[in-house]
Coordinates of C-alpha atoms and ligand atoms in Angstrom, one line a residue:
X1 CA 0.0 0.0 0.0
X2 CA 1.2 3.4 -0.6
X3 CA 0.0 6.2 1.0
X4 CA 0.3 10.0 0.5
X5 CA 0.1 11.9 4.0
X6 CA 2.5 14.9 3.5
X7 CA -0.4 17.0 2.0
X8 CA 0.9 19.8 3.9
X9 CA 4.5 20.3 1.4
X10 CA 2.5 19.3 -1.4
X11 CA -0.7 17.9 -2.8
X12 CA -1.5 15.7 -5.9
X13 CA -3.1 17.6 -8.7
X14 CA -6.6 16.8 -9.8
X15 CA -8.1 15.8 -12.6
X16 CA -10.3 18.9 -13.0
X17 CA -6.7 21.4 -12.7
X18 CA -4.9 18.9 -14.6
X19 CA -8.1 18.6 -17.6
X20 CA -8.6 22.8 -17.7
X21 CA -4.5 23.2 -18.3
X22 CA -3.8 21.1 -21.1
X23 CA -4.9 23.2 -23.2
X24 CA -3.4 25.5 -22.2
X25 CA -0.3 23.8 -24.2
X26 CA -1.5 22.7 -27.3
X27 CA -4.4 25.5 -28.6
X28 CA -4.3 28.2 -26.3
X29 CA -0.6 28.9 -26.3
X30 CA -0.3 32.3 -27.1
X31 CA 1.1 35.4 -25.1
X32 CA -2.1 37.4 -23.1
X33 CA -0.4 40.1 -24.4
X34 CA -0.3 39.6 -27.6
X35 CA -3.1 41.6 -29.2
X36 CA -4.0 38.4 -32.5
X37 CA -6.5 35.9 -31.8
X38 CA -4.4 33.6 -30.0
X39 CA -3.3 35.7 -27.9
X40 CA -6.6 37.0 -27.1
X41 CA -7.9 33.0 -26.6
X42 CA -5.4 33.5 -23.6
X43 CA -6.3 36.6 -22.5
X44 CA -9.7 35.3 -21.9
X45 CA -8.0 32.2 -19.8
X46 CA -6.0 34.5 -18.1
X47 CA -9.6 37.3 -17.4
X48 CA -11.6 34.1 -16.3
X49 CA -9.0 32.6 -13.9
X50 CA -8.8 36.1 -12.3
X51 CA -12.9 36.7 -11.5
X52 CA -12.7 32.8 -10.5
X53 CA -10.5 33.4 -7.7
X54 CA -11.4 36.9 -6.9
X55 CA -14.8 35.9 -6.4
X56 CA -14.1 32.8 -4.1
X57 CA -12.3 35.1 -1.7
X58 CA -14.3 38.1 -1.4
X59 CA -11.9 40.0 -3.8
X60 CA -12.0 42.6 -7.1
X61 CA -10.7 40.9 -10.3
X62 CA -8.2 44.1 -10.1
X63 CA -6.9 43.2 -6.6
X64 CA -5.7 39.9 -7.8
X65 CA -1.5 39.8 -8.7
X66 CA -0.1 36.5 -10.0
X67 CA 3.1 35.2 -8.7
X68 CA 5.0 32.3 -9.3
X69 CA 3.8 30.8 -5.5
X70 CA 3.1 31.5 -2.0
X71 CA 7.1 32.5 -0.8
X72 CA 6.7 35.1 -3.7
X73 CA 3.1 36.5 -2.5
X74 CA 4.7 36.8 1.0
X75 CA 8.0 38.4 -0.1
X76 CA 6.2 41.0 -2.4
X77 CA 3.5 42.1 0.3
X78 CA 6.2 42.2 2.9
X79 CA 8.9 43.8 1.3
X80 CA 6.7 46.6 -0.4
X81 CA 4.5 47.2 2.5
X82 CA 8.1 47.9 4.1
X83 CA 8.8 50.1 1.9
X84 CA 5.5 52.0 1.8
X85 CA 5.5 52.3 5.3
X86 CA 9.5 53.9 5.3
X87 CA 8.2 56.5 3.4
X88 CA 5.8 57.6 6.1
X89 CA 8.5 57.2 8.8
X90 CA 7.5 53.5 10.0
X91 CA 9.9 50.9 9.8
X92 CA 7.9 48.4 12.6
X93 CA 6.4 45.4 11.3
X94 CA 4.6 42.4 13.5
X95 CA 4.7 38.9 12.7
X96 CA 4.9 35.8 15.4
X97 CA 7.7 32.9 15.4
X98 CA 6.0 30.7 13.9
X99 CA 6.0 32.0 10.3
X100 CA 6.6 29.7 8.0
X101 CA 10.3 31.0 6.4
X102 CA 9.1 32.9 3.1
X103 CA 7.9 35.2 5.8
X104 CA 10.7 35.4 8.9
X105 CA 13.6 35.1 6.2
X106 CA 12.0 38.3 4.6
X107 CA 11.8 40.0 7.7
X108 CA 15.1 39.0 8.8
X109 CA 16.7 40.5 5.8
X110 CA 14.4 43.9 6.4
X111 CA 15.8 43.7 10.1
X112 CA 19.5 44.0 7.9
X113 CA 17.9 46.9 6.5
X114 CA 17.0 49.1 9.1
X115 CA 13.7 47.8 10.1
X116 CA 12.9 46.8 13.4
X117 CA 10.6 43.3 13.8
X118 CA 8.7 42.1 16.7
X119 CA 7.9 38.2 16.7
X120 CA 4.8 37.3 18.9
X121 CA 5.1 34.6 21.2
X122 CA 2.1 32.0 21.0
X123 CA 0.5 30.0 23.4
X124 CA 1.6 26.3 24.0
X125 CA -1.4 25.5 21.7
X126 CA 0.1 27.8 18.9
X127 CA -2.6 30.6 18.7
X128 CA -1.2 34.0 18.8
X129 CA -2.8 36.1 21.8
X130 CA -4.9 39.2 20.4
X131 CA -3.5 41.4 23.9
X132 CA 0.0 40.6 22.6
X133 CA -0.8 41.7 19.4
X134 CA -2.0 44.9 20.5
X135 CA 0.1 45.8 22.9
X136 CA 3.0 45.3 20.3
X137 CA 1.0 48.2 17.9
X138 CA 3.0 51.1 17.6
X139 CA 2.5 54.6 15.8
X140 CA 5.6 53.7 13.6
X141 CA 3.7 49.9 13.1
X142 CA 3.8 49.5 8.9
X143 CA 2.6 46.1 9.5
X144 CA 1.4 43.3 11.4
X145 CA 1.8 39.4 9.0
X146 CA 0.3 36.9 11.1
X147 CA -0.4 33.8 9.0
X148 CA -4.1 31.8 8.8
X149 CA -2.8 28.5 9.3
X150 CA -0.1 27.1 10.4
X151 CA 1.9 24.4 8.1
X152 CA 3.3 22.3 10.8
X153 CA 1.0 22.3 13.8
X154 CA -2.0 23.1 11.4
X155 CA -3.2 26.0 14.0
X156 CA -5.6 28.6 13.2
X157 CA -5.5 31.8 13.4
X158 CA -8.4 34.0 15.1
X159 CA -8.2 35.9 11.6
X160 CA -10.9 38.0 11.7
X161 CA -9.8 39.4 15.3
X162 CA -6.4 40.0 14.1
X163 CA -8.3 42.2 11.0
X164 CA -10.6 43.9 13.4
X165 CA -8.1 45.3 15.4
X166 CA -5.3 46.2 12.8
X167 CA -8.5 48.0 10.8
X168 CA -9.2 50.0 14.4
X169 CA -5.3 50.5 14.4
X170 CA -4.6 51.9 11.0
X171 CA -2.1 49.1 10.6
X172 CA -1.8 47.1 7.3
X173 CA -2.8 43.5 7.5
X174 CA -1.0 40.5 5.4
X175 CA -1.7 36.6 6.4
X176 CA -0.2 34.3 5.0
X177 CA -3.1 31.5 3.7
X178 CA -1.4 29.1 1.9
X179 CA -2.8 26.3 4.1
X180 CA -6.0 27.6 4.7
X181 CA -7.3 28.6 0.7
X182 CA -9.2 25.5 -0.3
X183 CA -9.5 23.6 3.3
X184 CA -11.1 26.9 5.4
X185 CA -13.5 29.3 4.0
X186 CA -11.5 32.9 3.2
X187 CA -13.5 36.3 2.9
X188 CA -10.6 39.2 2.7
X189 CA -13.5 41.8 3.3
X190 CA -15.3 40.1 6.0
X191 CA -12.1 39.3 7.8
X192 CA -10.6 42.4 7.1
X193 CA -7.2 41.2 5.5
X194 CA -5.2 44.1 3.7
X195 CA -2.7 41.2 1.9
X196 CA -3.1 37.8 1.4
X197 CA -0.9 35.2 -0.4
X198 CA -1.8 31.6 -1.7
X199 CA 0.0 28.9 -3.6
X200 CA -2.2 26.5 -6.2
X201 CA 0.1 23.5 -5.0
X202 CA -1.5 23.3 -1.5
X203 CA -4.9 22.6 -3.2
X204 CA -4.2 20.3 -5.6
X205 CA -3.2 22.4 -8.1
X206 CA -0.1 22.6 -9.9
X207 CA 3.4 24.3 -8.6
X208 CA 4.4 27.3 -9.5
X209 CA 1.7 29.5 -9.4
X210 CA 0.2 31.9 -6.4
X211 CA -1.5 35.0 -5.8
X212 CA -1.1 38.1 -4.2
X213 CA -4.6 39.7 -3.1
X214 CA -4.0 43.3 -2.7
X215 CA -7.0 45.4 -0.9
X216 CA -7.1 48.6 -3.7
X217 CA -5.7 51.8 -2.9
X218 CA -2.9 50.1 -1.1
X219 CA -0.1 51.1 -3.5
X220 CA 2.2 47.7 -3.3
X221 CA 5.0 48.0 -5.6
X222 CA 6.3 44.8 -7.6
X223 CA 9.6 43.1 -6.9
X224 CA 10.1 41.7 -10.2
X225 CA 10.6 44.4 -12.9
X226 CA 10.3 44.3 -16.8
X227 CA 6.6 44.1 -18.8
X228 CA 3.4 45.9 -17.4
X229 CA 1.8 42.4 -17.1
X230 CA -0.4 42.5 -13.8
X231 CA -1.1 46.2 -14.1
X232 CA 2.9 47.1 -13.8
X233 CA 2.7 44.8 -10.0
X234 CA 4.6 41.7 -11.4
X235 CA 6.8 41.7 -14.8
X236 CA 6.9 38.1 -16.8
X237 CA 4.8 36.3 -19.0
X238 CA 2.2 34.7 -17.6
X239 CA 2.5 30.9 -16.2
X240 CA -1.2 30.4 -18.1
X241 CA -1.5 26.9 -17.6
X242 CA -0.5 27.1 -13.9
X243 CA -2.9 29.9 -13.5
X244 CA -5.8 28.1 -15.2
X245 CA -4.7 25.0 -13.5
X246 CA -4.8 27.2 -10.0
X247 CA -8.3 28.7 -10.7
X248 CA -10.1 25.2 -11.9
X249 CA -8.5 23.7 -8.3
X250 CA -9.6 26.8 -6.1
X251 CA -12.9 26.4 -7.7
X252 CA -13.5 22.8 -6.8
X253 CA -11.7 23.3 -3.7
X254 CA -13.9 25.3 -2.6
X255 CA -16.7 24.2 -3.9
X256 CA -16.6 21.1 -2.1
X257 CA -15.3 22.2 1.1
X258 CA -18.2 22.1 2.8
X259 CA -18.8 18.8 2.0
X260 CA -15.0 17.5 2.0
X261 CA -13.5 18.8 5.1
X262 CA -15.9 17.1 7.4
X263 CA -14.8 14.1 6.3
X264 CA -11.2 14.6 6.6
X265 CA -11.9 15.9 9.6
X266 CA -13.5 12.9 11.4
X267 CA -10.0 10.6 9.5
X268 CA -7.6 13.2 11.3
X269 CA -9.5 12.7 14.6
X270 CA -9.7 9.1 14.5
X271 CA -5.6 9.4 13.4
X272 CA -5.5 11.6 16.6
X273 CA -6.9 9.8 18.5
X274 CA -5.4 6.8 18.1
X275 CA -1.9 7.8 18.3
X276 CA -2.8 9.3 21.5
X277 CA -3.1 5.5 22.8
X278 CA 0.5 5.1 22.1
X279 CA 2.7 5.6 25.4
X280 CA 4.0 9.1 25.6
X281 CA 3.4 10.4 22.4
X282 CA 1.6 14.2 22.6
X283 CA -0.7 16.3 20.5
X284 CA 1.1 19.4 19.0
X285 CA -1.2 22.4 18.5
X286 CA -4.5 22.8 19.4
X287 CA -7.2 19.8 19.2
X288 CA -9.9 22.4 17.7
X289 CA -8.4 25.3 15.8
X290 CA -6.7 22.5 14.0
X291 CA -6.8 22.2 10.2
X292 CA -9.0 19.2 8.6
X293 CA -6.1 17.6 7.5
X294 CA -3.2 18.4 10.1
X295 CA -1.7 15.7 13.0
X296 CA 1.3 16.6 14.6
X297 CA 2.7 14.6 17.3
X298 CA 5.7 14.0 19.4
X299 CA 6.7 10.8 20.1
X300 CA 8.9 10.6 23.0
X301 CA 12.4 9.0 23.1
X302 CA 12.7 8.8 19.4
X303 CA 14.0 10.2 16.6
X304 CA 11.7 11.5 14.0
X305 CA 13.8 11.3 10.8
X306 CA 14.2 7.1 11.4
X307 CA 10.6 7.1 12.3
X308 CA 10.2 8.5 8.8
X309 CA 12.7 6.3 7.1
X310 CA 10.9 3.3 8.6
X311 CA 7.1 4.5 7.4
X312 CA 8.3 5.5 4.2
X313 CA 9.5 1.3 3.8
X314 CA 6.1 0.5 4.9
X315 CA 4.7 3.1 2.0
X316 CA 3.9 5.9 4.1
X317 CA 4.5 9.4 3.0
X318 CA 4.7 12.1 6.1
X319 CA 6.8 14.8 7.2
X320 CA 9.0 15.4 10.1
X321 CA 8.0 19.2 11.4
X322 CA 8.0 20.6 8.6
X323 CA 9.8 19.9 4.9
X324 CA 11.2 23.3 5.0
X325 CA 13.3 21.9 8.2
X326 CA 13.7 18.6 7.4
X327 CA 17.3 18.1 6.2
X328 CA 18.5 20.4 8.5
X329 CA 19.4 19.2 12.6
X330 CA 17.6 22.4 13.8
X331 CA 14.7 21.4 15.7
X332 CA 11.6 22.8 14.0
X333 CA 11.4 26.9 15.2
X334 CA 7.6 26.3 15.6
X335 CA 7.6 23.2 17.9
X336 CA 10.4 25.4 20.0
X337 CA 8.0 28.3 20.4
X338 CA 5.1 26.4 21.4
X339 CA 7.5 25.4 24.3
X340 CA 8.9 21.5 23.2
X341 CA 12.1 20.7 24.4
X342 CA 15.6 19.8 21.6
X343 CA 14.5 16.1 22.0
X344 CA 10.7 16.4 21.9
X345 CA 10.5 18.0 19.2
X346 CA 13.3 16.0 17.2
X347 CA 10.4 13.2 18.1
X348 CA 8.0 14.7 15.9
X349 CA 6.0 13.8 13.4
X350 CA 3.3 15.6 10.9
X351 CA 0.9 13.3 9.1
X352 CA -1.5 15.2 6.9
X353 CA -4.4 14.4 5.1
X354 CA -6.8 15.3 2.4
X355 CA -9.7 14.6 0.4
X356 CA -8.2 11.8 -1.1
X357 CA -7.3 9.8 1.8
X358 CA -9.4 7.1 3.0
X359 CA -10.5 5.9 6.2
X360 CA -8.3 2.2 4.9
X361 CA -5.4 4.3 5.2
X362 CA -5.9 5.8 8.4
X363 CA -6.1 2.3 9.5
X364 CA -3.4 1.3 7.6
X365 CA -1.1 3.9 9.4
X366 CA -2.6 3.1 13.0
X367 CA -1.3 -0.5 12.3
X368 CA 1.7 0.1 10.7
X369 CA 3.1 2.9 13.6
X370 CA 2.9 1.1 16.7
X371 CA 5.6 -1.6 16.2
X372 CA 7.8 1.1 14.4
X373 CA 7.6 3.1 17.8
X374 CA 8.8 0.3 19.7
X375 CA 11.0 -1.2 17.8
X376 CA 12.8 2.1 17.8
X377 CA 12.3 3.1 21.1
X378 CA 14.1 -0.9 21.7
X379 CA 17.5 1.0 20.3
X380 CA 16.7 4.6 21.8
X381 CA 19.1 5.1 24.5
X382 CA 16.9 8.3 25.1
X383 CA 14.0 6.0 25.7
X384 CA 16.2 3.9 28.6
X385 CA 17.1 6.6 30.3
X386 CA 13.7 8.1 30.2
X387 CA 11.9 5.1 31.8
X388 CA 14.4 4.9 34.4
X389 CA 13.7 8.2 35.6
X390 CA 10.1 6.9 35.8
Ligands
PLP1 C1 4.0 26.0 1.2 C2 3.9 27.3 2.0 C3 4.5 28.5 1.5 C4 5.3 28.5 0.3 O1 4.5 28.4 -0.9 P1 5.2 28.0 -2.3 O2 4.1 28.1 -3.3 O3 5.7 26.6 -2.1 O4 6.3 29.0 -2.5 C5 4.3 29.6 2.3 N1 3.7 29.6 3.4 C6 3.1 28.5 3.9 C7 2.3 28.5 5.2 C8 3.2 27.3 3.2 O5 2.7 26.2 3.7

């Protein structure tokens, strides 16, 4: 059996993105520039795609900017807001530590610059505290990025709180939603978001395509010069069949959410819940504000990278942390600041889901894990000592 669970670094495609992108290649290949007839068949594509995506989130066709992903989206609407802000004199910007990196590398490089950056601690579940958040407001604040969901803990965001008060506050507002488009409903005006960035390979559509939503009459600049494509905001030729690919995914994303999330839902609680039977193996994030799709979980007196190498020769796909980290000895910066110790959170493990898994393979996994645990934990001098102290 093999079995996709890593749905949180990448998802399949489906059929529908994959069907509405072909052609894309073979009749509808020509530059939305281009002012002929094929490059008008594009143009269309590329009009359609736009509405399609504006109108699942709330948005204008004209606040939509295309980018190649979501670390783009995240650089572009921090980096310009930056800069938008220096010219009034502010050079603060709020985020918490548990960005994923498009977003804290970004900052870090602004703090280089001159900028000064306050990360907001969370609570051991991972939820940001609203009192923190504004308390940490400041006259010279140019912006607060707080993302909707997290990618390794799959933690929610109170979203439209955060909005709320930054709209009270005068402060720009950019979350980061590439794991919440297509698994949570997103309404930029009801929740008040100023900036948002998505990625189509989150939701089953194909890599290399995102959006930044921009509210109008926030003058963003673009970070990639050259052609006037997306009104002067991003220079290239358009990645049509990504973007078509994109919007056909969103679309069906979302317009089976409602029906689809429940049911990954009740496989992600059933996961939960029974690796929670295992001896000392804990729940990272919190049980509620949880995405559908997200398990996280330390398990004690093990090491997570053989715990992957052993699933993965069993034909299970998951993630350590996050795949961002993985690679790397650094224990995961987002277990850290929800308070795990070094060898906790080198115990951990992120299993998640989507639509397309099935309740077999949840089973399959429960089965599978157990004897991988001990068998480890047999070797795991880590584990010794840790009974002893018992
Ligand atoms: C995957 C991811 C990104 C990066 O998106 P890409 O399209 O891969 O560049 C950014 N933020 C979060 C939360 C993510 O999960």
């Amino acid at each position: 059996m093999i079995i996709y669970a890593d749905n949180a670094a990448t998802t399949k495609m489906s059929q529908t993105a994959l069907d509405a992108m072909l052609p894309c290649f073979t009749e509808a290949y020509g530059n939305p520039s281009s002012p002929h007839h094929i490059g008008q068949e594009a143009a269309k594509l590329l009009i359609a795609a736009r509405k399609t995506i504006a109108d699942l989130i709330g948005a204008e066709p004209s606040e939509i900017i295309f980018t190649s992903g979501g670390s783009e989206a995240d650089n572009q609407a921090i980096v310009t807001a930056a800069i938008l802000g220096a010219k009034k004199g502010k050079k603060h910007i709020i985020s918490t530590k548990i960005e994923h990196h498009a977003v804290l590398h970004t900052l870090k490089k602004l703090e280089k610059d001159g900028y000064e950056v306050t990360l907001l601690d969370v609570h051991e579940n991972g939820i940001v505290r609203l009192e923190d958040l504004d308390a940490a407001i400041r006259p010279d604040t140019a912006l607060v990025t707080i993302m909707y969901a997290n990618n390794e803990i799959g933690t929610i965001q109170p979203i439209a709180e955060i909005g709320a008060l930054c709209k009270e506050k005068g402060v720009f507002f950019h979350t980061d939603a590439v794991q919440a488009a297509g698994h949570l409903p997103v309404n930029v005006k009801e929740q008040n978001i100023d900036m948002l960035s998505l990625s189509a390979h989150k939701f089953h559509g194909p890599k290399g395509a995102g959006v930044l939503f921009v509210r109008r009459g926030i003058p963003i600049t673009a970070i990639i010069e050259g052609g006037a494509q997306e009104r002067g905001k991003r220079a290239g030729t358009e990645n049509m069949p990504a973007i078509v690919g994109m919007a056909a995914a969103f679309k069906e994303a979302c317009d089976n959410m409602s029906e689809n999330m429940p049911k990954v839902q009740l496989l992600r609680d059933k996961l939960i819940d029974g690796l929670l039977k295992l001896d000392e193996v804990i729940l990272n994030g919190d049980r509620e504000k949880r995405l559908p799709g997200n398990v996280n979980v330390s398990v004690k007196g093990i090491e997570g990278e053989s715990l992957l190498m052993m699933l993965d020769m069993q034909g299970i796909c998951a993630s350590s942390g996050s795949a961002c980290t993985s690679g790397s000895l650094d224990p995961s910066h987002v277990l850290l600041a929800i308070g795990l110790i070094h060898e906790v959170a080198h115990g951990s493990l992120r299993i998640s889901l989507s639509e397309y898994t099935t309740e077999e393979e949840v089973d399959y996994i429960l089965e599978k894990l157990p004897p991988i645990v001990e068998r480890l934990r047999n070797m795991s001098p880590v584990w010794k000592k840790m009974k002893e102290v018992k």
